[in-house]
Tab-separated table of C-alpha atoms in Angstrom:
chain	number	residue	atom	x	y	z
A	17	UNK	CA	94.844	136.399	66.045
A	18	UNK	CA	95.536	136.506	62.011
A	19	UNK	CA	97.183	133.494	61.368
A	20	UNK	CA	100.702	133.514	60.391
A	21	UNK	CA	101.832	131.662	56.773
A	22	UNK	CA	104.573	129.569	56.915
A	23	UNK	CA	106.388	129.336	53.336
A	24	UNK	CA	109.513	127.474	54.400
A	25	UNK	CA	109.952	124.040	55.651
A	26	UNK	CA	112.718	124.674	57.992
A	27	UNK	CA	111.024	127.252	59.899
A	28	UNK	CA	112.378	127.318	63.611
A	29	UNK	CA	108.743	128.382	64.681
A	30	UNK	CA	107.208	125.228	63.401
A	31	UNK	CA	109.672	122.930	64.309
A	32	UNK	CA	107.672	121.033	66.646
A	33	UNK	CA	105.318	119.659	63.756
A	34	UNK	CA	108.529	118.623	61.347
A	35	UNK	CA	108.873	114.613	60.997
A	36	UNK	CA	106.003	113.872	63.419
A	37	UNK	CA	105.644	110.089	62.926
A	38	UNK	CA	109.140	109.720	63.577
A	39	UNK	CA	109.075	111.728	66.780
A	40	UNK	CA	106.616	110.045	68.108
A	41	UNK	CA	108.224	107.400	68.170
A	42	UNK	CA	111.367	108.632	69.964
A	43	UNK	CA	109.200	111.158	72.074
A	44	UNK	CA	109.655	114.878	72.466
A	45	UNK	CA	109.696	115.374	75.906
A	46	UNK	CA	107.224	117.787	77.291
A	47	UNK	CA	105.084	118.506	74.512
A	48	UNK	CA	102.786	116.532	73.136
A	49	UNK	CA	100.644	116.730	69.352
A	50	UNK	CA	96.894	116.715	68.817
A	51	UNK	CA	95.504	115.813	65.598
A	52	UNK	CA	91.989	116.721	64.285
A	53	UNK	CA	89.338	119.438	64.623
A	54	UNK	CA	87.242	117.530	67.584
A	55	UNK	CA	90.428	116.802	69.787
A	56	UNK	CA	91.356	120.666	68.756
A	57	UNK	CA	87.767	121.815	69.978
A	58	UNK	CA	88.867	119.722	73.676
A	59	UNK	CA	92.069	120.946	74.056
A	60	UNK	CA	90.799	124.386	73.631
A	61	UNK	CA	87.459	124.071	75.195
A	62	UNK	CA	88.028	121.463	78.120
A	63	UNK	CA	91.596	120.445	78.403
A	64	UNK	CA	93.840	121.036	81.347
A	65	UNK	CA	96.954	121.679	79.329
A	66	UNK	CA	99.210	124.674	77.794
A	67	UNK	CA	98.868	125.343	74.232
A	68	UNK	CA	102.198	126.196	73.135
A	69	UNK	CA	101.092	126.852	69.511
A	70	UNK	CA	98.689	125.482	66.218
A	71	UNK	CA	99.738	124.911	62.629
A	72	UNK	CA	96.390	124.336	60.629
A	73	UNK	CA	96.662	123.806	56.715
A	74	UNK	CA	94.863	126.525	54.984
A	75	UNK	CA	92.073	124.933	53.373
A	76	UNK	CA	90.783	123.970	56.839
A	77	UNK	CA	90.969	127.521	58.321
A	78	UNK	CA	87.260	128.388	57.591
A	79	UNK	CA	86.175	124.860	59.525
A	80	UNK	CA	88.201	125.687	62.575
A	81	UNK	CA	87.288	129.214	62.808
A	82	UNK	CA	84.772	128.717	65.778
A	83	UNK	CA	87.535	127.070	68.055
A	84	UNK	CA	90.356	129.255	66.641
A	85	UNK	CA	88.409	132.241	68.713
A	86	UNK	CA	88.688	130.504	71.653
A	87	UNK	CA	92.377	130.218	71.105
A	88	UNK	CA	94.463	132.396	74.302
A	89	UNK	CA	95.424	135.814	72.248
A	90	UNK	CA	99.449	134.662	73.226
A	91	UNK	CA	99.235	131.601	71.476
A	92	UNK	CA	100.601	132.170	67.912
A	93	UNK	CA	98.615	130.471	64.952
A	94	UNK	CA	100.374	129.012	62.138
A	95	UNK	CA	99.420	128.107	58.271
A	96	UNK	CA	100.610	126.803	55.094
A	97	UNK	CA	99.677	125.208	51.638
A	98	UNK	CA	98.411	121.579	51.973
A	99	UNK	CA	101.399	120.500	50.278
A	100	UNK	CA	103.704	122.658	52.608
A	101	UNK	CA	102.050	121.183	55.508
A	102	UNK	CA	102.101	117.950	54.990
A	103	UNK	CA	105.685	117.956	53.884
A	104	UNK	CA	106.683	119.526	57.043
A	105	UNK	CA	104.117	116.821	59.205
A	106	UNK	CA	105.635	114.036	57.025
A	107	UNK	CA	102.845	112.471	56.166
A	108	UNK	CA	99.660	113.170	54.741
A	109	UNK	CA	97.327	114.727	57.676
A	110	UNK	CA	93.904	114.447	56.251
A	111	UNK	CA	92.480	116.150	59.109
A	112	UNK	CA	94.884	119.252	58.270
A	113	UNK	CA	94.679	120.095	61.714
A	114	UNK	CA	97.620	120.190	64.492
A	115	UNK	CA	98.467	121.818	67.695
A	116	UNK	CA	101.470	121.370	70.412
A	117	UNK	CA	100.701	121.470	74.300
A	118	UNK	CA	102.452	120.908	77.238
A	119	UNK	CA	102.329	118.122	79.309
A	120	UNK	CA	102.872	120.495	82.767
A	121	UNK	CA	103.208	118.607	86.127
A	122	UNK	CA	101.943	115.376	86.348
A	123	UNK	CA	98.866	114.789	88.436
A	124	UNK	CA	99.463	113.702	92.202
A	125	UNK	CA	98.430	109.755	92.707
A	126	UNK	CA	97.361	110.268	95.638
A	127	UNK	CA	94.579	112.712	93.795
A	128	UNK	CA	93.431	109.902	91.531
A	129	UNK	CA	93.427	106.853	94.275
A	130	UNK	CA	90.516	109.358	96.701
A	131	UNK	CA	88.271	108.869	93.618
A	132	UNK	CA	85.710	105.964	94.441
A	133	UNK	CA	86.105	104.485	90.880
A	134	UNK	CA	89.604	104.260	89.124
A	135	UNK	CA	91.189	101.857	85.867
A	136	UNK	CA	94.360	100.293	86.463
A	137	UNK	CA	96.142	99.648	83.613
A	138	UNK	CA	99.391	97.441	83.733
A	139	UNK	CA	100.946	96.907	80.902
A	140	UNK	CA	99.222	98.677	78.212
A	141	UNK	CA	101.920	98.540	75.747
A	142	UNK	CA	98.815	99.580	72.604
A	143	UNK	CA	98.045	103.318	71.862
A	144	UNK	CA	94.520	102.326	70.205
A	145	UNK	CA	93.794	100.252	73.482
A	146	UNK	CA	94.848	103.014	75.705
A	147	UNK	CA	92.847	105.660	73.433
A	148	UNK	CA	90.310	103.025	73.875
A	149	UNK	CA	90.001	102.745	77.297
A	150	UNK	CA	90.093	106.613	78.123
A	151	UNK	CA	86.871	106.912	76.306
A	152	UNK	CA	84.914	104.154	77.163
A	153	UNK	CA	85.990	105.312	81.486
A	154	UNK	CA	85.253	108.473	80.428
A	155	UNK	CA	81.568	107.805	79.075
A	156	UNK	CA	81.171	104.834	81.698
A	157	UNK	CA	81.702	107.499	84.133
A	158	UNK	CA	84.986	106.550	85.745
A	159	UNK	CA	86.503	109.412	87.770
A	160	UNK	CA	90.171	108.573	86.615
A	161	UNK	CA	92.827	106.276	85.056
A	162	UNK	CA	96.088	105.222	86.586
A	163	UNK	CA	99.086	103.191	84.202
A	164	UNK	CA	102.469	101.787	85.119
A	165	UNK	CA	105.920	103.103	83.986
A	166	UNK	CA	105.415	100.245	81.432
A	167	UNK	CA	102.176	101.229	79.769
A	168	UNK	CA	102.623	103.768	76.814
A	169	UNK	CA	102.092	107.359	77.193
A	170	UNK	CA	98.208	107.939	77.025
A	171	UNK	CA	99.179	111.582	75.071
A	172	UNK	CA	100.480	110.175	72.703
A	173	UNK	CA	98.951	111.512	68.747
A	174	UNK	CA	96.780	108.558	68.082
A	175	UNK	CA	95.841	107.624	71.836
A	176	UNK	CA	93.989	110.977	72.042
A	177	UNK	CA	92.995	110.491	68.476
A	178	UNK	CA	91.150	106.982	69.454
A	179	UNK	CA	90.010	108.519	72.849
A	180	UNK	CA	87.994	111.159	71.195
A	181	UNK	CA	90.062	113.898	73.409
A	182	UNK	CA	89.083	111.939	76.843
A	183	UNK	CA	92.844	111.753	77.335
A	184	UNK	CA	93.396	115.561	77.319
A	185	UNK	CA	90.847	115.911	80.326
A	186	UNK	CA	90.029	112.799	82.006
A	187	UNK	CA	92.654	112.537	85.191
A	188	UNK	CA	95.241	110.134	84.869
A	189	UNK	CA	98.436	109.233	86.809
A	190	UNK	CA	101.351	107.373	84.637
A	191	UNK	CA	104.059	105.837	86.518
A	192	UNK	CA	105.523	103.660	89.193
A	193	UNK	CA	105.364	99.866	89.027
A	194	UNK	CA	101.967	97.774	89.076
A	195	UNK	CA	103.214	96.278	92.431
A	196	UNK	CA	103.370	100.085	93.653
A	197	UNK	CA	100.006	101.402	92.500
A	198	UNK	CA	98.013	98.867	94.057
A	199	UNK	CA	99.277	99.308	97.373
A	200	UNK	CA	98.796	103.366	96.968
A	201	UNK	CA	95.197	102.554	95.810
A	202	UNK	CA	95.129	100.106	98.538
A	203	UNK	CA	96.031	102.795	101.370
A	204	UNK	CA	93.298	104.785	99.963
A	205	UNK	CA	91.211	102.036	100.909
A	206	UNK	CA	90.121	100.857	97.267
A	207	UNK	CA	89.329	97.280	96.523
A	208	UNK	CA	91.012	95.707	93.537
A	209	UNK	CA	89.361	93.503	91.044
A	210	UNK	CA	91.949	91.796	88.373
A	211	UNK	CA	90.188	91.274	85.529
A	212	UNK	CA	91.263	87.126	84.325
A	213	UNK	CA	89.524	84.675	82.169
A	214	UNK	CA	90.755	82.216	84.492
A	215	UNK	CA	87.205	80.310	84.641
A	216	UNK	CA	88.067	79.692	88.470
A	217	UNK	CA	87.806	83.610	88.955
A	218	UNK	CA	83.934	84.823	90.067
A	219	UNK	CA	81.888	86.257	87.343
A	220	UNK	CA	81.535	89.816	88.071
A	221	UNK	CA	77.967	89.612	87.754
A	222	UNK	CA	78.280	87.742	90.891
A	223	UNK	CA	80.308	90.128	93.090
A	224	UNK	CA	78.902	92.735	95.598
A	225	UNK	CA	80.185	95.995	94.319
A	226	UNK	CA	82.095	97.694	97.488
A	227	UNK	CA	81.992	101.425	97.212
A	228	UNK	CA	85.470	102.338	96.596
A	229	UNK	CA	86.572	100.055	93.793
A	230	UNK	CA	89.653	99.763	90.931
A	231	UNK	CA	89.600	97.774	88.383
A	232	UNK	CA	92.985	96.598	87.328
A	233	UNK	CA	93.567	95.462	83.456
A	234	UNK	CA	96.800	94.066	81.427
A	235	UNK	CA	97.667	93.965	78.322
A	236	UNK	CA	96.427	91.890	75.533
A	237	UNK	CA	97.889	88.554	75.312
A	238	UNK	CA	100.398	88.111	78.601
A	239	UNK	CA	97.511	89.773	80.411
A	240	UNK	CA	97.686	90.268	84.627
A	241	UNK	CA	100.560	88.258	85.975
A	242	UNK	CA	100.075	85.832	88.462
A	243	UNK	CA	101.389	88.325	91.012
A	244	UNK	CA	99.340	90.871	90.545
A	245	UNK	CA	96.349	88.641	89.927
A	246	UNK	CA	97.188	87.690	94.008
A	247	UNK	CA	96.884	91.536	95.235
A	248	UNK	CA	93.896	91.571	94.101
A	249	UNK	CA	90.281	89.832	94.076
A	250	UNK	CA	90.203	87.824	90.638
A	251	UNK	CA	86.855	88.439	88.280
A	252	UNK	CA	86.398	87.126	85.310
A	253	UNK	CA	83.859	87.813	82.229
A	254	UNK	CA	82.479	84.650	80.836
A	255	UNK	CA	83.096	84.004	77.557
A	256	UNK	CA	81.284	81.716	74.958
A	257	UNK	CA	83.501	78.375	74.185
A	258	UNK	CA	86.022	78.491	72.193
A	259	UNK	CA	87.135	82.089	73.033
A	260	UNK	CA	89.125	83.015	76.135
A	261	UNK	CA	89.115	86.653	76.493
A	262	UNK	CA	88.211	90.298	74.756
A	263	UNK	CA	89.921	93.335	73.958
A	264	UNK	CA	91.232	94.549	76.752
A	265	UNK	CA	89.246	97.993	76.884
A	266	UNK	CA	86.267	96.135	76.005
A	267	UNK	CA	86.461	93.647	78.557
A	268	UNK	CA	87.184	97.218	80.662
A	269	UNK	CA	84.052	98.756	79.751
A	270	UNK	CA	81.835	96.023	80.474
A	271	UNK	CA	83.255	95.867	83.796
A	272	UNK	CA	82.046	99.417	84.150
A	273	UNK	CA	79.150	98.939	83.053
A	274	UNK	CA	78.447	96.094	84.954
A	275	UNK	CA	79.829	97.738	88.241
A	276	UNK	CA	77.965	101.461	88.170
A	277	UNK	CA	74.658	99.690	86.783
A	278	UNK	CA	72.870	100.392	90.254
A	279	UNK	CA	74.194	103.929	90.427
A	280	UNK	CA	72.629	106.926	88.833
């Protein structure tokens, strides 16, 4: 499709690119932004979702030109100056790449707690963690990710940004409280390992690795509550004196790594 120039700001069609920092922040409902040629290339390429449209600045059309073929013929392309387009984003986009997708119908839970390997996450109030955490499940070989209501929205601009474009095809479920996910995971038959630095928890070095596991996570400071911490089986990663914990998707991926290093 030849790429259609945008020469005013207030354009109806691009609307959905206008102000983005500030939407983010307030949401806009069922669509979602993607920022940058490699999370482009996924959401084309891999992705589960509807593109609704693109708006690439036109010095970058020549590096996008590969994934703009694979663009669905019905999905209109946009362009404009480097100075239009980043007026109309807001900010500067240095990556001079956007697109809008749909967010669609969520995926069932019940789909994501029959996978023999899951992430919890409780909490997760940090896009760079959550971005974080998609990609290191995603190359750890976790087969999905599951949040509560109170975790942030893992399509949100930078979480796929910092995911690498995991987000846009690794299976997630976002919703329901903490206290209701584990006990769907539980039906399912999963065990639960909260990961504490409470030094009374067992290293997980030092747990037998059932085959149907979840490992639940919480956010960075406040961490698991006690509550939660008591649904499940308590693991801990020791840490060197003096420090009491790590990032909370790298504590996460070196409980996947330590968990899947027998399996192939």
């Amino acid at each position: 499709m030849v790429p259609i120039a945008i020469e005013d700001p207030t354009d109806p069609r691009i609307a959905a690119y206008s102000a983005i920092k500030e939407r983010d922040l307030t949401g806009r409902g069922d669509r979602f932004i993607v920022e940058g040629k490699i999370t482009l290339d996924i959401l084309v390429q891999r992705s589960r979702f509807k593109i609704e449209s693109l708006f690439i600045a036109d010095h970058r059309l020549s590096a996008v030109a590969d994934i703009l073929r694979g663009v669905p013929g019905d999905v209109p392309i946009y362009t404009a100056s480097r100075d239009l387009f980043d007026a109309i984003a807001g900010f500067p986009v240095h990556r001079g790449v956007l697109a809008c997708a749909r967010k669609g119908q969520p995926l069932a839970l019940e789909s994501l707690a029959r996978q023999d390997r899951v992430v919890l996450g409780i909490g997760l109030s940090n896009h760079d963690n959550v971005g974080a955490l998609f990609r290191n499940a995603a190359g750890l070989g976790v087969k999905g990710i599951v949040l509560d209501r109170e975790s942030c929205d893992p399509l949100y601009r930078k979480a796929i940004r910092v995911s690498a474009g995991t987000a846009l095809w690794l299976p997630y479920f976002h919703g329901q409280t903490g206290e209701a996910l584990i006990n769907a995971l539980k039906r399912q038959d999963h065990t639960l390992w909260a990961l504490t630095p409470d030094k009374m928890a067992t290293p997980i070095w030092d747990k037998a690795v059932p085959e149907t596991l979840s490992l639940v996570v919480g956010a960075e400071g406040p961490g698991l509550g006690d509550d939660i911490i008591a649904a499940c089986e308590p693991v801990s990663i020791p840490m060197a004196s003096g420090v009491d914990s790590l990032n909370v998707a790298t504590a996460a991926a070196i409980a996947m790594a330590v968990v899947d290093a027998d399996r192939t």
